[in-house]
Amino acid sequence: MLCRDQVEAWIRAFAGAIADQKEYLTQLDTAIGDADHGTNLDRGFRKVLERLDDWRQGGIGKLLQEVGMTLIATVGGASGPLYGTFFVRAAAAAGSGESLIDAEAAEMFSQGVDGVAQRGRAELGDKTMVDVLVPARDAWMAATKEGTSLAEAVERAVGVAAEARDATGPMLARRGRASYLGERSRGHIDPGAASAHLMLQSLMLTIER
Ligand code: ADP
Ligand code: MG
Ligand code: MG
């Protein structure tokens, strides 16, 4: 079971992780992009943190919807609409209730991932956040079908996400700014893959708390 307060705590934890890792994310984006991924996301999540208390009514869906809209409005760059779409699609899957059973939580995450993949039109192997989100989602879904606890399912997803993040290093970028570099995009971890891992790790730490 995932309750609304845990979802809010997840958002706060992700915002905190972005703030903590801002320099690292921007450094990754310096190598193969325009050196703004950390500052882009931090700008958006600061705004989310300012407004979180206004979204107490309306259940999990309302909270996630507002997070998504705020990111779309404030992040800028490719990652704003992509993470924004993640949360807006997750909101639609979550609905207006105050809690989700384990299978619904997995579905909420999965719908968000599908939203990112559709919006960015990125395939697996294109060296984007999709390369972390899709295998992590698949691991979470598989664990849930096996009947593991939510904590165990998310922990497995985080393990897969960390490996998937590192596996973007040797890939050739085919989407986003890094694709302009062609072969020179190889040898660097994708910034969005790193932030996507942080999103899952934040959820794990929240659930285990
Ligand atoms: P920008 O590239 O506009 O400066 P950011 O630096 O904030 O935006 O985000 C870059 C990240 O966005 C990349 O590392 C990649 O993971 C992700 N990204 C870019 N384009 C796409 C896409 N079409 N589909 C999925 N993810 C993408
Ligand atoms: Mg950038
Ligand atoms: Mg930019």
PDB file of C-alpha atoms and ligand atoms in Angstrom:
ATOM      1  CA  MET A   1       0.000   0.000   0.000  1.00  0.00           C
ATOM      2  CA  LEU A   2       1.169   3.502  -0.869  1.00  0.00           C
ATOM      3  CA  CYS A   3      -0.671   6.335   0.885  1.00  0.00           C
ATOM      4  CA  ARG A   4      -0.923   9.981  -0.062  1.00  0.00           C
ATOM      5  CA  ASP A   5       1.452  11.143   2.659  1.00  0.00           C
ATOM      6  CA  GLN A   6       4.092   8.723   1.347  1.00  0.00           C
ATOM      7  CA  VAL A   7       3.611  10.109  -2.157  1.00  0.00           C
ATOM      8  CA  GLU A   8       4.135  13.621  -0.782  1.00  0.00           C
ATOM      9  CA  ALA A   9       7.204  12.415   1.139  1.00  0.00           C
ATOM     10  CA  TRP A  10       8.521  10.872  -2.106  1.00  0.00           C
ATOM     11  CA  ILE A  11       8.165  14.224  -3.904  1.00  0.00           C
ATOM     12  CA  ARG A  12       9.967  15.968  -1.039  1.00  0.00           C
ATOM     13  CA  ALA A  13      12.722  13.340  -1.061  1.00  0.00           C
ATOM     14  CA  PHE A  14      13.163  13.606  -4.842  1.00  0.00           C
ATOM     15  CA  ALA A  15      13.298  17.412  -4.583  1.00  0.00           C
ATOM     16  CA  GLY A  16      15.930  17.034  -1.863  1.00  0.00           C
ATOM     17  CA  ALA A  17      17.974  14.572  -3.920  1.00  0.00           C
ATOM     18  CA  ILE A  18      17.875  16.931  -6.917  1.00  0.00           C
ATOM     19  CA  ALA A  19      19.076  19.810  -4.730  1.00  0.00           C
ATOM     20  CA  ASP A  20      21.860  17.635  -3.256  1.00  0.00           C
ATOM     21  CA  GLN A  21      22.937  16.253  -6.640  1.00  0.00           C
ATOM     22  CA  LYS A  22      22.411  19.440  -8.654  1.00  0.00           C
ATOM     23  CA  GLU A  23      26.125  19.895  -9.375  1.00  0.00           C
ATOM     24  CA  TYR A  24      26.579  16.236 -10.342  1.00  0.00           C
ATOM     25  CA  LEU A  25      23.608  16.291 -12.747  1.00  0.00           C
ATOM     26  CA  THR A  26      24.813  19.524 -14.304  1.00  0.00           C
ATOM     27  CA  GLN A  27      28.322  18.116 -14.599  1.00  0.00           C
ATOM     28  CA  LEU A  28      26.971  15.115 -16.540  1.00  0.00           C
ATOM     29  CA  ASP A  29      25.099  17.553 -18.785  1.00  0.00           C
ATOM     30  CA  THR A  30      28.288  19.584 -19.281  1.00  0.00           C
ATOM     31  CA  ALA A  31      29.924  16.594 -20.955  1.00  0.00           C
ATOM     32  CA  ILE A  32      27.181  15.853 -23.497  1.00  0.00           C
ATOM     33  CA  GLY A  33      24.645  18.681 -23.271  1.00  0.00           C
ATOM     34  CA  ASP A  34      24.344  22.308 -22.228  1.00  0.00           C
ATOM     35  CA  ALA A  35      25.230  22.108 -18.540  1.00  0.00           C
ATOM     36  CA  ASP A  36      21.785  22.813 -17.112  1.00  0.00           C
ATOM     37  CA  HIS A  37      20.086  19.527 -16.147  1.00  0.00           C
ATOM     38  CA  GLY A  38      20.661  19.946 -12.396  1.00  0.00           C
ATOM     39  CA  THR A  39      19.709  23.615 -12.337  1.00  0.00           C
ATOM     40  CA  ASN A  40      16.667  22.975 -14.578  1.00  0.00           C
ATOM     41  CA  LEU A  41      15.233  20.315 -12.268  1.00  0.00           C
ATOM     42  CA  ASP A  42      16.189  22.173  -9.100  1.00  0.00           C
ATOM     43  CA  ARG A  43      14.320  25.270 -10.314  1.00  0.00           C
ATOM     44  CA  GLY A  44      11.187  23.192 -10.892  1.00  0.00           C
ATOM     45  CA  PHE A  45      11.342  21.236  -7.640  1.00  0.00           C
ATOM     46  CA  ARG A  46      11.952  24.366  -5.566  1.00  0.00           C
ATOM     47  CA  LYS A  47       8.690  25.693  -6.966  1.00  0.00           C
ATOM     48  CA  VAL A  48       6.998  22.361  -6.210  1.00  0.00           C
ATOM     49  CA  LEU A  49       8.215  22.511  -2.583  1.00  0.00           C
ATOM     50  CA  GLU A  50       6.883  26.077  -2.238  1.00  0.00           C
ATOM     51  CA  ARG A  51       3.433  25.008  -3.374  1.00  0.00           C
ATOM     52  CA  LEU A  52       3.075  21.458  -1.943  1.00  0.00           C
ATOM     53  CA  ASP A  53       0.987  22.565   1.040  1.00  0.00           C
ATOM     54  CA  ASP A  54      -1.662  24.025  -1.314  1.00  0.00           C
ATOM     55  CA  TRP A  55      -2.374  20.575  -2.774  1.00  0.00           C
ATOM     56  CA  ARG A  56      -3.643  18.783   0.337  1.00  0.00           C
ATOM     57  CA  GLN A  57      -7.195  18.261  -0.975  1.00  0.00           C
ATOM     58  CA  GLY A  58      -7.947  15.889  -3.834  1.00  0.00           C
ATOM     59  CA  GLY A  59      -5.931  12.817  -3.068  1.00  0.00           C
ATOM     60  CA  ILE A  60      -2.876  11.375  -4.803  1.00  0.00           C
ATOM     61  CA  GLY A  61      -4.046  12.313  -8.299  1.00  0.00           C
ATOM     62  CA  LYS A  62      -4.390  16.007  -7.483  1.00  0.00           C
ATOM     63  CA  LEU A  63      -0.939  16.091  -5.875  1.00  0.00           C
ATOM     64  CA  LEU A  64       0.800  14.380  -8.801  1.00  0.00           C
ATOM     65  CA  GLN A  65      -1.109  16.453 -11.361  1.00  0.00           C
ATOM     66  CA  GLU A  66       0.006  19.717  -9.736  1.00  0.00           C
ATOM     67  CA  VAL A  67       3.598  18.480  -9.480  1.00  0.00           C
ATOM     68  CA  GLY A  68       3.544  17.663 -13.196  1.00  0.00           C
ATOM     69  CA  MET A  69       2.009  20.978 -14.227  1.00  0.00           C
ATOM     70  CA  THR A  70       4.493  22.893 -12.075  1.00  0.00           C
ATOM     71  CA  LEU A  71       7.442  21.062 -13.640  1.00  0.00           C
ATOM     72  CA  ILE A  72       6.122  21.699 -17.160  1.00  0.00           C
ATOM     73  CA  ALA A  73       5.736  25.405 -16.342  1.00  0.00           C
ATOM     74  CA  THR A  74       9.058  25.977 -14.578  1.00  0.00           C
ATOM     75  CA  VAL A  75      11.771  23.475 -15.546  1.00  0.00           C
ATOM     76  CA  GLY A  76      12.307  24.397 -19.174  1.00  0.00           C
ATOM     77  CA  GLY A  77      14.549  22.230 -21.328  1.00  0.00           C
ATOM     78  CA  ALA A  78      13.667  18.766 -22.527  1.00  0.00           C
ATOM     79  CA  SER A  79      13.424  17.326 -19.034  1.00  0.00           C
ATOM     80  CA  GLY A  80      10.596  19.669 -17.896  1.00  0.00           C
ATOM     81  CA  PRO A  81       7.895  18.378 -20.254  1.00  0.00           C
ATOM     82  CA  LEU A  82       9.209  14.815 -19.841  1.00  0.00           C
ATOM     83  CA  TYR A  83       9.103  14.683 -16.027  1.00  0.00           C
ATOM     84  CA  GLY A  84       5.959  16.808 -16.183  1.00  0.00           C
ATOM     85  CA  THR A  85       4.314  14.223 -18.404  1.00  0.00           C
ATOM     86  CA  PHE A  86       5.492  11.464 -16.066  1.00  0.00           C
ATOM     87  CA  PHE A  87       3.639  13.026 -13.126  1.00  0.00           C
ATOM     88  CA  VAL A  88       0.543  14.052 -15.100  1.00  0.00           C
ATOM     89  CA  ARG A  89       0.137  10.524 -16.472  1.00  0.00           C
ATOM     90  CA  ALA A  90       0.864   8.992 -13.068  1.00  0.00           C
ATOM     91  CA  ALA A  91      -1.815  11.308 -11.626  1.00  0.00           C
ATOM     92  CA  ALA A  92      -4.421  10.014 -14.054  1.00  0.00           C
ATOM     93  CA  ALA A  93      -3.574   6.431 -13.116  1.00  0.00           C
ATOM     94  CA  ALA A  94      -3.609   7.191  -9.371  1.00  0.00           C
ATOM     95  CA  GLY A  95      -7.044   8.841  -9.318  1.00  0.00           C
ATOM     96  CA  SER A  96      -8.513  10.836  -6.446  1.00  0.00           C
ATOM     97  CA  GLY A  97      -8.069   8.300  -3.644  1.00  0.00           C
ATOM     98  CA  GLU A  98      -5.849   8.627  -0.564  1.00  0.00           C
ATOM     99  CA  SER A  99      -4.031   5.327  -1.068  1.00  0.00           C
ATOM    100  CA  LEU A 100      -3.026   2.759  -3.685  1.00  0.00           C
ATOM    101  CA  ILE A 101      -2.675  -0.972  -3.223  1.00  0.00           C
ATOM    102  CA  ASP A 102       0.687  -2.388  -4.362  1.00  0.00           C
ATOM    103  CA  ALA A 103      -0.470  -3.326  -7.868  1.00  0.00           C
ATOM    104  CA  GLU A 104      -2.017   0.140  -8.325  1.00  0.00           C
ATOM    105  CA  ALA A 105       1.228   1.791  -7.231  1.00  0.00           C
ATOM    106  CA  ALA A 106       3.114  -0.226  -9.843  1.00  0.00           C
ATOM    107  CA  GLU A 107       0.531   0.760 -12.467  1.00  0.00           C
ATOM    108  CA  MET A 108       0.799   4.433 -11.483  1.00  0.00           C
ATOM    109  CA  PHE A 109       4.554   4.349 -12.069  1.00  0.00           C
ATOM    110  CA  SER A 110       4.172   2.351 -15.263  1.00  0.00           C
ATOM    111  CA  GLN A 111       1.701   4.812 -16.789  1.00  0.00           C
ATOM    112  CA  GLY A 112       4.089   7.654 -16.026  1.00  0.00           C
ATOM    113  CA  VAL A 113       6.915   5.813 -17.776  1.00  0.00           C
ATOM    114  CA  ASP A 114       4.730   5.172 -20.829  1.00  0.00           C
ATOM    115  CA  GLY A 115       3.947   8.896 -20.891  1.00  0.00           C
ATOM    116  CA  VAL A 116       7.653   9.807 -20.963  1.00  0.00           C
ATOM    117  CA  ALA A 117       8.417   7.292 -23.717  1.00  0.00           C
ATOM    118  CA  GLN A 118       5.508   8.536 -25.839  1.00  0.00           C
ATOM    119  CA  ARG A 119       6.227  12.216 -25.294  1.00  0.00           C
ATOM    120  CA  GLY A 120       9.958  11.903 -26.036  1.00  0.00           C
ATOM    121  CA  ARG A 121       9.538   9.236 -28.715  1.00  0.00           C
ATOM    122  CA  ALA A 122      12.724   7.667 -27.357  1.00  0.00           C
ATOM    123  CA  GLU A 123      13.432   3.986 -27.866  1.00  0.00           C
ATOM    124  CA  LEU A 124      15.444   1.774 -25.552  1.00  0.00           C
ATOM    125  CA  GLY A 125      19.134   2.331 -26.303  1.00  0.00           C
ATOM    126  CA  ASP A 126      18.743   5.970 -27.381  1.00  0.00           C
ATOM    127  CA  LYS A 127      20.678   7.050 -24.248  1.00  0.00           C
ATOM    128  CA  THR A 128      17.938   8.909 -22.362  1.00  0.00           C
ATOM    129  CA  MET A 129      16.029   8.670 -19.091  1.00  0.00           C
ATOM    130  CA  VAL A 130      13.854   6.075 -20.843  1.00  0.00           C
ATOM    131  CA  ASP A 131      16.789   3.645 -20.617  1.00  0.00           C
ATOM    132  CA  VAL A 132      16.430   3.755 -16.826  1.00  0.00           C
ATOM    133  CA  LEU A 133      12.671   4.158 -16.471  1.00  0.00           C
ATOM    134  CA  VAL A 134      11.587   1.252 -18.683  1.00  0.00           C
ATOM    135  CA  PRO A 135      13.759  -1.537 -17.199  1.00  0.00           C
ATOM    136  CA  ALA A 136      13.064  -0.243 -13.678  1.00  0.00           C
ATOM    137  CA  ARG A 137       9.344  -0.331 -14.390  1.00  0.00           C
ATOM    138  CA  ASP A 138       9.648  -3.842 -15.794  1.00  0.00           C
ATOM    139  CA  ALA A 139      11.493  -5.031 -12.677  1.00  0.00           C
ATOM    140  CA  TRP A 140       8.902  -3.411 -10.388  1.00  0.00           C
ATOM    141  CA  MET A 141       6.024  -4.988 -12.353  1.00  0.00           C
ATOM    142  CA  ALA A 142       7.657  -8.417 -12.369  1.00  0.00           C
ATOM    143  CA  ALA A 143       8.280  -8.290  -8.624  1.00  0.00           C
ATOM    144  CA  THR A 144       4.694  -7.206  -7.978  1.00  0.00           C
ATOM    145  CA  LYS A 145       3.397 -10.120 -10.058  1.00  0.00           C
ATOM    146  CA  GLU A 146       5.564 -12.452  -7.965  1.00  0.00           C
ATOM    147  CA  GLY A 147       3.767 -11.107  -4.923  1.00  0.00           C
ATOM    148  CA  THR A 148       6.670  -9.314  -3.219  1.00  0.00           C
ATOM    149  CA  SER A 149       6.063  -6.365  -0.902  1.00  0.00           C
ATOM    150  CA  LEU A 150       6.014  -2.875  -2.392  1.00  0.00           C
ATOM    151  CA  ALA A 151       9.296  -2.108  -0.606  1.00  0.00           C
ATOM    152  CA  GLU A 152      10.978  -5.155  -2.152  1.00  0.00           C
ATOM    153  CA  ALA A 153       9.592  -4.380  -5.624  1.00  0.00           C
ATOM    154  CA  VAL A 154      10.844  -0.792  -5.510  1.00  0.00           C
ATOM    155  CA  GLU A 155      14.201  -1.898  -4.105  1.00  0.00           C
ATOM    156  CA  ARG A 156      14.646  -4.231  -7.082  1.00  0.00           C
ATOM    157  CA  ALA A 157      13.626  -1.424  -9.433  1.00  0.00           C
ATOM    158  CA  VAL A 158      16.292   0.833  -7.886  1.00  0.00           C
ATOM    159  CA  GLY A 159      18.965  -1.836  -8.355  1.00  0.00           C
ATOM    160  CA  VAL A 160      18.022  -2.197 -12.004  1.00  0.00           C
ATOM    161  CA  ALA A 161      17.909   1.615 -12.377  1.00  0.00           C
ATOM    162  CA  ALA A 162      21.470   2.019 -11.057  1.00  0.00           C
ATOM    163  CA  GLU A 163      22.801  -0.545 -13.530  1.00  0.00           C
ATOM    164  CA  ALA A 164      20.743   0.950 -16.351  1.00  0.00           C
ATOM    165  CA  ARG A 165      22.044   4.439 -15.548  1.00  0.00           C
ATOM    166  CA  ASP A 166      25.638   3.226 -15.780  1.00  0.00           C
ATOM    167  CA  ALA A 167      24.853   1.304 -18.971  1.00  0.00           C
ATOM    168  CA  THR A 168      23.961   4.579 -20.734  1.00  0.00           C
ATOM    169  CA  GLY A 169      27.691   5.496 -20.581  1.00  0.00           C
ATOM    170  CA  PRO A 170      28.865   3.639 -23.694  1.00  0.00           C
ATOM    171  CA  MET A 171      25.662   4.284 -25.651  1.00  0.00           C
ATOM    172  CA  LEU A 172      25.409   6.539 -28.697  1.00  0.00           C
ATOM    173  CA  ALA A 173      22.836   9.301 -28.078  1.00  0.00           C
ATOM    174  CA  ARG A 174      19.962   9.327 -30.550  1.00  0.00           C
ATOM    175  CA  ARG A 175      17.573  11.758 -28.826  1.00  0.00           C
ATOM    176  CA  GLY A 176      17.935  15.165 -27.227  1.00  0.00           C
ATOM    177  CA  ARG A 177      20.904  17.511 -27.309  1.00  0.00           C
ATOM    178  CA  ALA A 178      23.482  14.776 -26.750  1.00  0.00           C
ATOM    179  CA  SER A 179      22.552  13.304 -30.142  1.00  0.00           C
ATOM    180  CA  TYR A 180      24.162  16.366 -31.807  1.00  0.00           C
ATOM    181  CA  LEU A 181      27.525  15.021 -30.605  1.00  0.00           C
ATOM    182  CA  GLY A 182      27.251  11.748 -32.484  1.00  0.00           C
ATOM    183  CA  GLU A 183      30.083   9.372 -31.530  1.00  0.00           C
ATOM    184  CA  ARG A 184      31.413  11.907 -29.000  1.00  0.00           C
ATOM    185  CA  SER A 185      28.349  11.235 -26.871  1.00  0.00           C
ATOM    186  CA  ARG A 186      29.830   7.851 -25.957  1.00  0.00           C
ATOM    187  CA  GLY A 187      31.686   7.463 -22.674  1.00  0.00           C
ATOM    188  CA  HIS A 188      29.414   9.697 -20.560  1.00  0.00           C
ATOM    189  CA  ILE A 189      26.418   8.762 -18.432  1.00  0.00           C
ATOM    190  CA  ASP A 190      23.196  10.414 -19.599  1.00  0.00           C
ATOM    191  CA  PRO A 191      22.095  13.165 -17.175  1.00  0.00           C
ATOM    192  CA  GLY A 192      18.412  12.246 -17.392  1.00  0.00           C
ATOM    193  CA  ALA A 193      19.267   8.601 -16.703  1.00  0.00           C
ATOM    194  CA  ALA A 194      20.979   9.759 -13.494  1.00  0.00           C
ATOM    195  CA  SER A 195      18.013  11.893 -12.381  1.00  0.00           C
ATOM    196  CA  ALA A 196      15.588   9.054 -13.172  1.00  0.00           C
ATOM    197  CA  HIS A 197      17.587   6.783 -10.853  1.00  0.00           C
ATOM    198  CA  LEU A 198      17.312   9.455  -8.142  1.00  0.00           C
ATOM    199  CA  MET A 199      13.530   9.507  -8.577  1.00  0.00           C
ATOM    200  CA  LEU A 200      13.330   5.775  -7.871  1.00  0.00           C
ATOM    201  CA  GLN A 201      15.896   5.854  -5.069  1.00  0.00           C
ATOM    202  CA  SER A 202      13.905   8.647  -3.375  1.00  0.00           C
ATOM    203  CA  LEU A 203      10.793   6.483  -3.508  1.00  0.00           C
ATOM    204  CA  MET A 204      12.674   3.533  -1.997  1.00  0.00           C
ATOM    205  CA  LEU A 205      14.030   5.616   0.876  1.00  0.00           C
ATOM    206  CA  THR A 206      10.546   7.017   1.518  1.00  0.00           C
ATOM    207  CA  ILE A 207       8.869   3.606   1.628  1.00  0.00           C
ATOM    208  CA  GLU A 208      11.543   2.116   3.877  1.00  0.00           C
ATOM    209  CA  ARG A 209      11.419   5.020   6.303  1.00  0.00           C
TER     210      ARG A 209
HETATM  211  P1  ADP B   1      17.978  20.157 -22.329  1.00  0.00           P
HETATM  212  O1  ADP B   1      18.641  19.053 -23.076  1.00  0.00           O
HETATM  213  O2  ADP B   1      16.867  20.795 -23.085  1.00  0.00           O
HETATM  214  O3  ADP B   1      18.976  21.153 -21.799  1.00  0.00           O
HETATM  215  P2  ADP B   1      17.916  18.858 -19.735  1.00  0.00           P
HETATM  216  O4  ADP B   1      19.372  19.070 -19.731  1.00  0.00           O
HETATM  217  O5  ADP B   1      17.178  19.354 -18.528  1.00  0.00           O
HETATM  218  O6  ADP B   1      17.255  19.488 -21.044  1.00  0.00           O
HETATM  219  O7  ADP B   1      17.580  17.309 -19.862  1.00  0.00           O
HETATM  220  C1  ADP B   1      18.358  16.469 -20.695  1.00  0.00           C
HETATM  221  C2  ADP B   1      17.881  15.031 -20.528  1.00  0.00           C
HETATM  222  O8  ADP B   1      16.583  14.872 -21.061  1.00  0.00           O
HETATM  223  C3  ADP B   1      18.730  14.024 -21.272  1.00  0.00           C
HETATM  224  O9  ADP B   1      19.827  13.628 -20.487  1.00  0.00           O
HETATM  225  C4  ADP B   1      17.777  12.882 -21.568  1.00  0.00           C
HETATM  226  O10 ADP B   1      17.773  11.910 -20.527  1.00  0.00           O
HETATM  227  C5  ADP B   1      16.441  13.558 -21.562  1.00  0.00           C
HETATM  228  N1  ADP B   1      15.892  13.634 -22.915  1.00  0.00           N
HETATM  229  C6  ADP B   1      16.187  14.541 -23.873  1.00  0.00           C
HETATM  230  N2  ADP B   1      15.462  14.312 -24.976  1.00  0.00           N
HETATM  231  C7  ADP B   1      14.706  13.211 -24.717  1.00  0.00           C
HETATM  232  C8  ADP B   1      13.733  12.463 -25.451  1.00  0.00           C
HETATM  233  N3  ADP B   1      13.357  12.795 -26.703  1.00  0.00           N
HETATM  234  N4  ADP B   1      13.152  11.395 -24.835  1.00  0.00           N
HETATM  235  C9  ADP B   1      13.491  11.058 -23.584  1.00  0.00           C
HETATM  236  N5  ADP B   1      14.393  11.721 -22.843  1.00  0.00           N
HETATM  237  C10 ADP B   1      14.993  12.779 -23.401  1.00  0.00           C
HETATM  238 MG    MG B   2      20.631  20.367 -20.676  1.00  0.00          MG
HETATM  239 MG    MG B   3      18.999  23.262 -21.773  1.00  0.00          MG
END
